[in-house]
Short mmCIF file of C-alpha atoms and ligand atoms in Angstrom, two decimals:
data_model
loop_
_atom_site.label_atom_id
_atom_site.label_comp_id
_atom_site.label_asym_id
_atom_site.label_seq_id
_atom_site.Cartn_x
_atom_site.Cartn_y
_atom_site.Cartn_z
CA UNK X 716 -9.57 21.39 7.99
CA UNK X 717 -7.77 19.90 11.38
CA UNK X 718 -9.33 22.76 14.01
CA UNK X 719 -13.10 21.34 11.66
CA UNK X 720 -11.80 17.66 12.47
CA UNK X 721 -10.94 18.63 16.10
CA UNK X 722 -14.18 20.46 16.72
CA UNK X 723 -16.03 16.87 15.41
CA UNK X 724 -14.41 15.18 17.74
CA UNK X 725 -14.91 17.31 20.88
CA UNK X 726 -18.20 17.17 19.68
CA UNK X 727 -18.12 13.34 19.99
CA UNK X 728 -16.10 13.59 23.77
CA UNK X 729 -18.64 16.00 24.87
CA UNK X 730 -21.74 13.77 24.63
CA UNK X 731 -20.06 11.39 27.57
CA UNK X 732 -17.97 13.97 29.10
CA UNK X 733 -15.04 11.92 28.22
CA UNK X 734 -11.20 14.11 27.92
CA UNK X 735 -8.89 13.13 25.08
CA UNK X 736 -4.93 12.81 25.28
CA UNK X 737 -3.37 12.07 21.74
CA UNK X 738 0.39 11.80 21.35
CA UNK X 739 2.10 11.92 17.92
CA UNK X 740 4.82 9.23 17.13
CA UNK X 741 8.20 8.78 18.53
CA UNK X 742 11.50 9.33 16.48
CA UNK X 743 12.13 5.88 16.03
CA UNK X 744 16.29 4.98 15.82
CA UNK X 745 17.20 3.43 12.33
CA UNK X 746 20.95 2.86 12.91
CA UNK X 747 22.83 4.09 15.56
CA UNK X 748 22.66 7.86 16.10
CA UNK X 749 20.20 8.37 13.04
CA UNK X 750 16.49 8.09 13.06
CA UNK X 751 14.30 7.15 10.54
CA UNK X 752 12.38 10.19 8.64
CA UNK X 753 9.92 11.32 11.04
CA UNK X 754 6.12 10.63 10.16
CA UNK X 755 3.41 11.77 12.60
CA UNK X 756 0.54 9.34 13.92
CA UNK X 757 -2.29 9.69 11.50
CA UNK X 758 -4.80 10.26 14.10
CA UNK X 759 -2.33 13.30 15.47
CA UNK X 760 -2.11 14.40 12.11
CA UNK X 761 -5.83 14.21 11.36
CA UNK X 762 -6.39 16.64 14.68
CA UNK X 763 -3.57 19.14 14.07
CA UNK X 764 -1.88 19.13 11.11
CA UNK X 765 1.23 19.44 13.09
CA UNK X 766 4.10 17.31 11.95
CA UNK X 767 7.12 17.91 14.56
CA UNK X 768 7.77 14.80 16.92
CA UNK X 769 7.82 15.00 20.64
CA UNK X 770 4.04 16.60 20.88
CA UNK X 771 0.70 15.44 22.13
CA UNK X 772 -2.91 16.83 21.66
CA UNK X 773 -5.17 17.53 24.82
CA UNK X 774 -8.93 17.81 24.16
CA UNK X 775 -11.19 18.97 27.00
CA UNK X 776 -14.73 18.91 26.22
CA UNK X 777 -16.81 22.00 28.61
CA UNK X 778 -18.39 20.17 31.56
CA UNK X 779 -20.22 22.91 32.61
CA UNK X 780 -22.30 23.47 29.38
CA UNK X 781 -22.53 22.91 25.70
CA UNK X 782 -19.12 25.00 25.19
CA UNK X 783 -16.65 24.45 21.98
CA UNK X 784 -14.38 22.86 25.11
CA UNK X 785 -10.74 23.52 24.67
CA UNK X 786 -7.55 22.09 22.47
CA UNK X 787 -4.43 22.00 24.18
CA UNK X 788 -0.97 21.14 21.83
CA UNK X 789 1.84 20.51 23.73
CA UNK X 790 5.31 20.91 21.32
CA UNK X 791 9.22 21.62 22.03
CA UNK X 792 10.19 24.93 23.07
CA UNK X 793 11.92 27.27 20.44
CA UNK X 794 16.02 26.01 20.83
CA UNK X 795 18.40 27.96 18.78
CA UNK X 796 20.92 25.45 19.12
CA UNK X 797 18.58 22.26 18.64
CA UNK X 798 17.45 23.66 15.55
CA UNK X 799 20.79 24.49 14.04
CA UNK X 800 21.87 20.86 14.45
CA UNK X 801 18.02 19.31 13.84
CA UNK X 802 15.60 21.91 12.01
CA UNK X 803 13.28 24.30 12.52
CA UNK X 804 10.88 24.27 15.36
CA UNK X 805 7.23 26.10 15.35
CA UNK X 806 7.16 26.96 19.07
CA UNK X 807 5.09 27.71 21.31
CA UNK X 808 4.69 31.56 20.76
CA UNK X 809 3.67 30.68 16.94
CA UNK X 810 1.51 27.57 17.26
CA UNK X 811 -2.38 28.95 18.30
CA UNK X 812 -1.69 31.43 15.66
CA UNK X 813 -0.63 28.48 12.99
CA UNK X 814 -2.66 25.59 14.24
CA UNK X 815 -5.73 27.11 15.68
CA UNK X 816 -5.49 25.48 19.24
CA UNK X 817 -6.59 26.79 22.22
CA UNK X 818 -3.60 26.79 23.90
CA UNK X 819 0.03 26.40 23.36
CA UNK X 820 2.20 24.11 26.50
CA UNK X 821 5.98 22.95 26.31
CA UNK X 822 6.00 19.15 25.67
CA UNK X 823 8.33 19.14 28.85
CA UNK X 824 5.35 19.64 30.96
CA UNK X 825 2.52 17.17 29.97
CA UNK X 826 2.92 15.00 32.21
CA UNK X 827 3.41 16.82 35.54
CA UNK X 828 0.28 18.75 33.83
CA UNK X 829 -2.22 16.39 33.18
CA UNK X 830 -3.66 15.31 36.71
CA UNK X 831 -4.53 18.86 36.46
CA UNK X 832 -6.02 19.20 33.05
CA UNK X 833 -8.21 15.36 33.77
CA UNK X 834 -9.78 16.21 37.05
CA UNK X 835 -13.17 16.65 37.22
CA UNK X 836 -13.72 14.15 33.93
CA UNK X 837 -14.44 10.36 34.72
CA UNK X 838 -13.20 9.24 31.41
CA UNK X 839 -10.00 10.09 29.56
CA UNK X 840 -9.90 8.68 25.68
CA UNK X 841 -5.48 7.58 25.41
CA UNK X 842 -4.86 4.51 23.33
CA UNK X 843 -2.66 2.15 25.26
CA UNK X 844 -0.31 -0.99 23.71
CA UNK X 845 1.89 1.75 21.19
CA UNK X 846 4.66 3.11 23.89
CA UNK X 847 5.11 1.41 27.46
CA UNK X 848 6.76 4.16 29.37
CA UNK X 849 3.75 6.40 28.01
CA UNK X 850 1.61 3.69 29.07
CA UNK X 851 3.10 3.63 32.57
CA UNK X 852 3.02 7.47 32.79
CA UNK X 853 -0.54 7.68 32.11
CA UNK X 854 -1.24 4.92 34.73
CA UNK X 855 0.63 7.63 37.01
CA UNK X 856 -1.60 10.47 36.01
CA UNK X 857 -4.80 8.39 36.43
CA UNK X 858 -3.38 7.18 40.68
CA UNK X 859 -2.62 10.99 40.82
CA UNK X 860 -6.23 12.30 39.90
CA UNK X 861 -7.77 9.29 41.89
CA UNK X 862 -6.21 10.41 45.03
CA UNK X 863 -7.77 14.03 44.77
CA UNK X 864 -11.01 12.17 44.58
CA UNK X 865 -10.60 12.29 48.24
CA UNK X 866 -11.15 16.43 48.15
CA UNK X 867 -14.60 15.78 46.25
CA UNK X 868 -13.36 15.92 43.14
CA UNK X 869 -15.48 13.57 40.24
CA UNK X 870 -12.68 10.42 40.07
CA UNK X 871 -10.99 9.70 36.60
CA UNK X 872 -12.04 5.65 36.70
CA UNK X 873 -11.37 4.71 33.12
CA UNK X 874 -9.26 5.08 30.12
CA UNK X 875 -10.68 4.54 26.95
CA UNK X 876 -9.47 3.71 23.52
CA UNK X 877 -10.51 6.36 21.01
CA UNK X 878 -10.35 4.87 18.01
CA UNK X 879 -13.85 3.54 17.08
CA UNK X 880 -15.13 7.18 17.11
CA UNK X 881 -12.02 8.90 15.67
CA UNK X 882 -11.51 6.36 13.25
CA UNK X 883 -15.24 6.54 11.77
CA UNK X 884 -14.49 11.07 11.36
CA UNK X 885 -11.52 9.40 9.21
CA UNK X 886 -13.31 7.03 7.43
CA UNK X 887 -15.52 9.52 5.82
CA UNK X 888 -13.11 12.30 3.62
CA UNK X 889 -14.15 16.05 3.94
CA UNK X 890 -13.58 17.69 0.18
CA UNK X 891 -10.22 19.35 1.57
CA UNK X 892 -9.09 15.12 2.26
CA UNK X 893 -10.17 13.88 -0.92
CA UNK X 894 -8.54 16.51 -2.84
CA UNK X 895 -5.11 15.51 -1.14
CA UNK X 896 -6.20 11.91 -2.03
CA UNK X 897 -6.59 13.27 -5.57
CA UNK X 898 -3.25 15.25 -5.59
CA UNK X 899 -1.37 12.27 -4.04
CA UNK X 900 -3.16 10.12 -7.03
CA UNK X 901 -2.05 12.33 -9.80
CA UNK X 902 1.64 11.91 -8.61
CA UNK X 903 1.38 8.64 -8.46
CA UNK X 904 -0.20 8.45 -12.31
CA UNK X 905 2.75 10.23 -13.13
CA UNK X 906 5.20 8.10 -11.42
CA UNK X 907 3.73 4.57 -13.20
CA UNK X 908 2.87 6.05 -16.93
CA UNK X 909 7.15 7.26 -16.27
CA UNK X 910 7.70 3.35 -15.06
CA UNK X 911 6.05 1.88 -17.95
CA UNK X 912 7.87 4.57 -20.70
CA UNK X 913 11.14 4.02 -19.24
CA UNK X 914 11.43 -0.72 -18.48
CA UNK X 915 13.28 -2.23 -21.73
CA UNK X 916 15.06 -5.66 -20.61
CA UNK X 917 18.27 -5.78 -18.82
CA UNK X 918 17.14 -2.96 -16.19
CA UNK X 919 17.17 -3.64 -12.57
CA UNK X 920 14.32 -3.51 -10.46
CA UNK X 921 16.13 -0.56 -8.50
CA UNK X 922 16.26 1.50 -11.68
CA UNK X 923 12.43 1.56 -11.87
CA UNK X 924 11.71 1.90 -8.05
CA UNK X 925 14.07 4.88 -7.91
CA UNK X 926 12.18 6.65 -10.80
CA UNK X 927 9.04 6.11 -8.79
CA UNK X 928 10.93 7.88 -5.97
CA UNK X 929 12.21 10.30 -7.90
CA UNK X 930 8.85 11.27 -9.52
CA UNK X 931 7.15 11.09 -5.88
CA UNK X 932 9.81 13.17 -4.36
CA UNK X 933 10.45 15.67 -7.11
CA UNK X 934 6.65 16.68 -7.12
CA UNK X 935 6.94 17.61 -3.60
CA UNK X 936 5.00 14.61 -2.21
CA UNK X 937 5.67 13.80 1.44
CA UNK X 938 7.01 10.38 0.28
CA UNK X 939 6.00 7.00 -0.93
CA UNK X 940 2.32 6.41 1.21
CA UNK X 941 4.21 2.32 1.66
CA UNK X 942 7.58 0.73 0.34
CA UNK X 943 7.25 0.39 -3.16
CA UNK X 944 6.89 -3.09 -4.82
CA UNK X 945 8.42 -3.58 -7.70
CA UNK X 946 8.81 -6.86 -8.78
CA UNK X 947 9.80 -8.42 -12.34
CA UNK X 948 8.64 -11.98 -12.96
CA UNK X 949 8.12 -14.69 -10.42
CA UNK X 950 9.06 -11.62 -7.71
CA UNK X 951 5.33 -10.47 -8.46
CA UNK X 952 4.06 -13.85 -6.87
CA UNK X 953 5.65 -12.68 -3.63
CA UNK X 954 2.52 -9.98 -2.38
CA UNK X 955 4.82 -7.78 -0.34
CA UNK X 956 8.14 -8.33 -2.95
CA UNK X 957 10.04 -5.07 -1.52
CA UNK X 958 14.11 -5.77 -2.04
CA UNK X 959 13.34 -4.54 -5.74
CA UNK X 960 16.69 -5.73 -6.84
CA UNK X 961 16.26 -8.34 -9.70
CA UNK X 962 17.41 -7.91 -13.84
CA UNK X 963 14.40 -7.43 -15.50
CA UNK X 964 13.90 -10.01 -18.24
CA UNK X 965 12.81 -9.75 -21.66
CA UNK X 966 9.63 -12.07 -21.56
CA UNK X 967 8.32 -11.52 -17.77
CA UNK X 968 5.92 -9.41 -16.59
CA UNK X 969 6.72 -6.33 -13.97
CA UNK X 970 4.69 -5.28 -11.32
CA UNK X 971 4.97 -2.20 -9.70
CA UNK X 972 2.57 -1.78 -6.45
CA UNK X 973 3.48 2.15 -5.60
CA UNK X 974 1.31 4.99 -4.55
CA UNK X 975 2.78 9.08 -3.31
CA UNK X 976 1.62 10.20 -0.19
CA UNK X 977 0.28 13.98 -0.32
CA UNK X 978 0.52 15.80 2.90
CA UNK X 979 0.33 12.61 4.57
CA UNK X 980 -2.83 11.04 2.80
CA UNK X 981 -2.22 7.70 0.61
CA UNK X 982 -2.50 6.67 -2.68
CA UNK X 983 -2.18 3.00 -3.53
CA UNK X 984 -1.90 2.00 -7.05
CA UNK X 985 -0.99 -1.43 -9.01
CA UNK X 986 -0.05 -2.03 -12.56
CA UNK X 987 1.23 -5.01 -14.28
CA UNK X 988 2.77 -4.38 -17.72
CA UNK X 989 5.22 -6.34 -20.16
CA UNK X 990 9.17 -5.50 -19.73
CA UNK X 991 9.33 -5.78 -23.53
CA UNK X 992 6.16 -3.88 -24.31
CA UNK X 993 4.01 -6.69 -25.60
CA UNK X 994 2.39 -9.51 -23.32
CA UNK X 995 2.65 -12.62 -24.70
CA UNK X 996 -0.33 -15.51 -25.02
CA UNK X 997 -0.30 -16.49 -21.34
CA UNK X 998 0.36 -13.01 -20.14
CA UNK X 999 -2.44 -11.59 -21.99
CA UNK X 1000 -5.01 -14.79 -20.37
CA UNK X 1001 -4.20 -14.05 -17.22
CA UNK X 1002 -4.40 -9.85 -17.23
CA UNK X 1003 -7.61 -10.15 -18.84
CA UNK X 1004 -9.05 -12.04 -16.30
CA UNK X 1005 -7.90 -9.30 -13.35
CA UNK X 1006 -8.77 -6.81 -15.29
CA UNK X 1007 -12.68 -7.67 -16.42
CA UNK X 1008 -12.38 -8.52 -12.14
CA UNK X 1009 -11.06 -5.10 -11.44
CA UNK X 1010 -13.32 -3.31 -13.95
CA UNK X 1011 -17.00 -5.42 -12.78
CA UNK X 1012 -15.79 -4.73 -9.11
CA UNK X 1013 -15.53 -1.17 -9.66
CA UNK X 1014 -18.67 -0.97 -11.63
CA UNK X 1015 -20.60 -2.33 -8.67
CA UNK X 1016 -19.14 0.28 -6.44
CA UNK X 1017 -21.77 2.76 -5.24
CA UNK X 1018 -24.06 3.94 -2.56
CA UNK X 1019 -25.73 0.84 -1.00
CA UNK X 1020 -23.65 -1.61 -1.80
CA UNK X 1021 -21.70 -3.76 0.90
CA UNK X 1022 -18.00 -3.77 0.86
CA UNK X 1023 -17.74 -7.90 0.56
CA UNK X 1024 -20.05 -7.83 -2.23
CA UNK X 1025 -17.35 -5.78 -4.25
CA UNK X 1026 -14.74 -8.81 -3.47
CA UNK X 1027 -17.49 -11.44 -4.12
CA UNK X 1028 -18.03 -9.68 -7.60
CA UNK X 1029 -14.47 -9.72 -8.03
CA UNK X 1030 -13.34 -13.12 -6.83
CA UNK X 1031 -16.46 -14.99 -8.87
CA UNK X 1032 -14.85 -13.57 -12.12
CA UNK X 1033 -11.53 -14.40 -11.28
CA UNK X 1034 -12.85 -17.87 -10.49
CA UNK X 1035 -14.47 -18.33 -13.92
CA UNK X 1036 -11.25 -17.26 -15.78
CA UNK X 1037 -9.36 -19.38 -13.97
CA UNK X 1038 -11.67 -22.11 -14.52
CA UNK X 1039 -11.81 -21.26 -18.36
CA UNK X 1040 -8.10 -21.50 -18.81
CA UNK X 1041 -8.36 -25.18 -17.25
CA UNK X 1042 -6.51 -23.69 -13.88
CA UNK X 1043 -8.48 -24.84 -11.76
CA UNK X 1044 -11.18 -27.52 -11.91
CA UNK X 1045 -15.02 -27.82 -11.03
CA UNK X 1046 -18.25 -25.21 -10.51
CA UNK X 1047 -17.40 -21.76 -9.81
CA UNK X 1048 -19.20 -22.72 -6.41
CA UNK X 1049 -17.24 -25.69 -6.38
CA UNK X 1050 -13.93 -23.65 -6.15
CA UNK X 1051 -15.39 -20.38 -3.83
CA UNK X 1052 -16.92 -23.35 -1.22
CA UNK X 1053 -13.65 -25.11 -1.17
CA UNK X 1054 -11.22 -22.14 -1.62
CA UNK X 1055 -9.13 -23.77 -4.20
CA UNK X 1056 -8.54 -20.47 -5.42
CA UNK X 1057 -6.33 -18.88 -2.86
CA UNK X 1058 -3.00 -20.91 -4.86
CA UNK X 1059 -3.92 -18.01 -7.17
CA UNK X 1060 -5.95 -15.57 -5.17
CA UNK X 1061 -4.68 -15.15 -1.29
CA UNK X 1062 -5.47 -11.61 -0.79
CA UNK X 1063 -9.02 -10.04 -0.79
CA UNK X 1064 -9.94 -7.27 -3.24
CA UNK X 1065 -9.83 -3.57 -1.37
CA UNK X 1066 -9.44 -2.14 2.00
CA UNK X 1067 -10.18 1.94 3.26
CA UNK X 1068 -7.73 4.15 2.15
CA UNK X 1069 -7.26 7.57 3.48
CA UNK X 1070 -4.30 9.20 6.00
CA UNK X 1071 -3.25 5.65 6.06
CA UNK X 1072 -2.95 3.18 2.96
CA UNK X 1073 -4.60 0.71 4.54
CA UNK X 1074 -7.13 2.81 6.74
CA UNK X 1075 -9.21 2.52 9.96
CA UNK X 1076 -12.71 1.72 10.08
CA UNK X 1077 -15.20 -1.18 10.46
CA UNK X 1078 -15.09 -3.43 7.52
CA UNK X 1079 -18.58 -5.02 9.22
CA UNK X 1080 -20.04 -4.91 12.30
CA UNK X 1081 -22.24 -7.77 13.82
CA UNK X 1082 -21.57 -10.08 11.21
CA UNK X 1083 -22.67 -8.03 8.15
CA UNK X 1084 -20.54 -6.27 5.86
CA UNK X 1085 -20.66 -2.69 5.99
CA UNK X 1086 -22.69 -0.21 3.08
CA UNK X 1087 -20.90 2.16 0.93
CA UNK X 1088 -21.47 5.69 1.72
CA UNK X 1089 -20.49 8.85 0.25
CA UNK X 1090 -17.08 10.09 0.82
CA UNK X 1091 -15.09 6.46 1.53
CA UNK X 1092 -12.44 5.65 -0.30
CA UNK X 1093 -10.85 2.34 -0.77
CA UNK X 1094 -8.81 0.15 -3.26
CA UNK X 1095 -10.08 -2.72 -5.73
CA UNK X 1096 -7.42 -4.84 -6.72
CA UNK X 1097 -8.18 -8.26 -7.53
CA UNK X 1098 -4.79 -10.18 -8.39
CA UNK X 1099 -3.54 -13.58 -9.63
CA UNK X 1100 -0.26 -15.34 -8.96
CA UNK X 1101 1.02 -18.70 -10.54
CA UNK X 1102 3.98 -19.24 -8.03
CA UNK X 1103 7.27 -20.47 -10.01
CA UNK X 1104 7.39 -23.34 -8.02
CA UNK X 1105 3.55 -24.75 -8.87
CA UNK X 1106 4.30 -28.03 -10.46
CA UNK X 1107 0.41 -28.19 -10.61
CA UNK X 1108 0.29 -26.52 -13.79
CA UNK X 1109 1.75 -25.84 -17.18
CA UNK X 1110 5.01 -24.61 -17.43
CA UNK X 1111 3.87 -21.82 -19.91
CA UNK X 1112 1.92 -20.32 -16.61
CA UNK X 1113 4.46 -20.27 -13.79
CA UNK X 1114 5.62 -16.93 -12.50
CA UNK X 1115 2.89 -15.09 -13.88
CA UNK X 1116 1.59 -12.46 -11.57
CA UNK X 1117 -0.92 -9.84 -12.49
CA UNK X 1118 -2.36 -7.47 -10.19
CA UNK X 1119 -4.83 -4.25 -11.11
CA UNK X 1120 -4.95 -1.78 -8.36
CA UNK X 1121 -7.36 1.74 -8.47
CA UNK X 1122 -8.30 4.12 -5.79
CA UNK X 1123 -12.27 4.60 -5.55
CA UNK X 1124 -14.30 7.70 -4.22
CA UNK X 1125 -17.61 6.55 -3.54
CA UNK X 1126 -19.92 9.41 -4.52
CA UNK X 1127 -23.78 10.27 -3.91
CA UNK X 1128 -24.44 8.08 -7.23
CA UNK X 1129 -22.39 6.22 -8.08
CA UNK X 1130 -18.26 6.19 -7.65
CA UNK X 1131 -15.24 8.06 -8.95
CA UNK X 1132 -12.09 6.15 -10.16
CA UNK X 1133 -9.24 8.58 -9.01
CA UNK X 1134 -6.54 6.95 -10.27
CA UNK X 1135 -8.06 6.27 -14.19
CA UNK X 1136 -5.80 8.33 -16.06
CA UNK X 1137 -2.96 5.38 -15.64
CA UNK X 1138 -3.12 2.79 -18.32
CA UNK X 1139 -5.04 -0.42 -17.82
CA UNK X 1140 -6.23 -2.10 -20.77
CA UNK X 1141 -3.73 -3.75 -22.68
CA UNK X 1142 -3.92 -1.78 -25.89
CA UNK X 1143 -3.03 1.47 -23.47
CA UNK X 1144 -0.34 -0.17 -21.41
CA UNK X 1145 1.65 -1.53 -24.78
CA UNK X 1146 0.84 2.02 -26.18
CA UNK X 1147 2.92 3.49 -22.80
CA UNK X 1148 5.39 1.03 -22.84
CA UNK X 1149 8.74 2.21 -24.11
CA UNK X 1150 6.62 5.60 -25.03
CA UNK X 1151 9.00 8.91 -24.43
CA UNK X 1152 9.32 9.61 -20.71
CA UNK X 1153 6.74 12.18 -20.08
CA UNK X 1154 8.31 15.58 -19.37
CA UNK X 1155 7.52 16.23 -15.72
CA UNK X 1156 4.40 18.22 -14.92
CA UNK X 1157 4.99 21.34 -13.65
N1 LIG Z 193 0.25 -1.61 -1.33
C1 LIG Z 193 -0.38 -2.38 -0.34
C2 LIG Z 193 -1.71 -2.80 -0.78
O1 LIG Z 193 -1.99 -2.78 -1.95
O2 LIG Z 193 -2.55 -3.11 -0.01
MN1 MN Z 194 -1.12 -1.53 -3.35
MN1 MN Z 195 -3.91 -1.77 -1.65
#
């Protein structure tokens, strides 16, 4: 699957000549003398499947013909002693073998390397802004490929940021993609229906979220694809709520915003449910609304269809329900035109999911949305929050905060809900609330 997505995107670097240079991510320091867990760059990822840090891709598309051009990783040397104290290493003897590149360089030597490797190409794709001193090196290699201009050589004039053409491969998943999406999906089904089975009142937030964990981790996922939200309550009103440390009280509402990640690709799942098991008269009002949102939005999701129209379909009935519950006043039109809503609505209703939760590519381009094609997948999740502190409304409403959240495959006709088999409708989400904690699957 990675030497396929490499071999795309040389195809793409070929048609303007134009030489790639991909780094993966840095260890990043945490506290002192320990790092956070180590995740590579999703582009890097997406080109190699290699996950050590301390590496960088080279792509050099054939300037003399219409050759395959050539894939060069550089990684750490084999170090018996560094991988006592750090872990394993692939090395350099192992990784054209395992990977499928080209060529196999120590990391040690990219950059003395790479006025080498760029001369003769005019254009070199390296996305500046992430990492100054890489930023400052590659200015370095660029003056140092210039100067041999002087012997004849074609001069490297530009630098250019790869992601519009990388980042359109990504947004459309090969079958090996989407069925990591789908594997990282049925973790995460597993992980909520175990949520919902195990909340009774007087719980902690922190119970729940470690379940999650524990039911990512324990399937072998490569983590949680974001920090999970788990919020009980008025915490559900806050979008990003992540300190998941609050009693959970008999009467509110939790929501849980948590999706596994699968060999790097995302899943990104919402459900609201009752901490007692039964939504009361407000609760109910307000989940039926997001969910009849959720469920048109998805409906409309196909071929053809622009990605705003799935929020407009969304955010009209949202508007109406609120309207109907005497929430908010005037036309539907009214409301949308004047964006009274957003008290109750701030967020729109999906983004691209993929390698990252919320993934690259054009939402529109030249002022019109962009069509649904095959093979994209994205979230619909229409939401609505009555902050605690709106004196605006009824008592009875504040703190309610509902959000629906499914993964979509867009298909040749019509769409695939990956993430159905968690409960939705409120008959199934009582019926898995306080239901035995499923057994894990093995
Ligand atoms: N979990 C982040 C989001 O739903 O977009
Ligand atoms: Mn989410
Ligand atoms: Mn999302």
């Amino acid at each position: 699957m990675y030497a396929e997505h490499r071999r795309q995107f040389l195809k793409h670097l070929s048609t303007t000549g134009t030489a790639a240079v991909i780094p993966t991510n840095r260890s990043m320091v945490r506290n002192h003398d320990c790092d956070f867990r180590f995740r590579p760059s999703s582009d890097f990822w997406y080109l190699t499947g290699f996950a050590e840090p301390e590496a960088c891709l080279v792509l050099l598309p054939d300037l003399e013909g219409d050759g395959p051009g050539r894939s060069i990783l550089y990684l750490r040397e084999l170090d018996k002693l560094m991988e006592i104290w750090n872990g394993r290493r692939l090395g350099l003897d192992a990784a054209p073998k395992a990977l499928g590149v080209d060529e196999a360089r120590n990391i040690e030597s990219l950059w003395e390397d790479l006025p080498e490797c760029l001369t003769g190409y005019e254009e070199v794709v390296f996305s500046t802004g992430f990492d100054a001193d890489r930023d400052r090196k590659m200015g370095e290699v660029l003056a140092a490929v210039r100067r041999k201009a002087r012997g004849g050589i074609r001069p490297l004039t530009s630098m250019v940021d790869h992601t519009p053409a990388l980042h359109e491969l990504r947004l459309f998943k090969a079958e090996a993609e989407i069925d990591m999406i789908r594997k990282a999906c049925t973790i995460t089904t597993e992980a909520h229906v175990a949520a919902m089975a195990a909340t009774a009142p007087g719980m902690n937030e922190c119970e729940i979220d470690a379940l999650v964990e524990y039911t990512f981790k324990r399937r072998g996922s490569t983590g949680a694809a974001y920090n999970n939200i788990v919020a009980g309550g008025g915490n559900a009103c806050i979008l990003h709520y992540v300190e998941n440390n609050a009693e959970l009280r008999d009467g509110d509402l939790l929501l849980i915003d948590a999706g596994a990640e699968w060999n790097y690709y995302s899943s990104d799942v919402t459900r609201t449910f009752p901490v007692n098991g039964r939504f009361n008269d407000e609760q109910r009002a307000i989940y039926e609304i997001v969910l009849e949102a959720q469920m048109k939005a998805i409906e409309h999701s196909a071929p053809g269809v622009s990605f705003v129209s799935i929020h407009e379909v969304a955010l009209l009935c949202l508007v109406e329900g609120l309207i109907g519950l005497g929430l908010l006043q005037g036309s539907a039109e009214e409301v949308i035109e004047s964006r009274s809503y957003t008290d109750f609505y701030p967020h729109r209703t999906g983004h691209w999911m993929g390698l990252d939760v919320h993934d690259c590519g054009y939402y529109a381009s030249e002022g019109s949305s962009r069509i649904l094609e095959p093979g994209m997948i994205f979230t619909v999740e229409p939401g609505l929050y009555v902050d605690p502190a709106n004196q605006d409304v009824e008592e009875r409403w504040r703190g309610i905060g509902v959000r629906i959240e499914d993964d979509i495959l867009i298909t040749n006709d019509g769409h695939e809900v990956l993430t159905a088999a968690i409960p939705k409708s409120v008959e199934a989400v009582e019926a898995a609330c306080g239901a035995p904690v499923p057994e894990p699957v093995a």
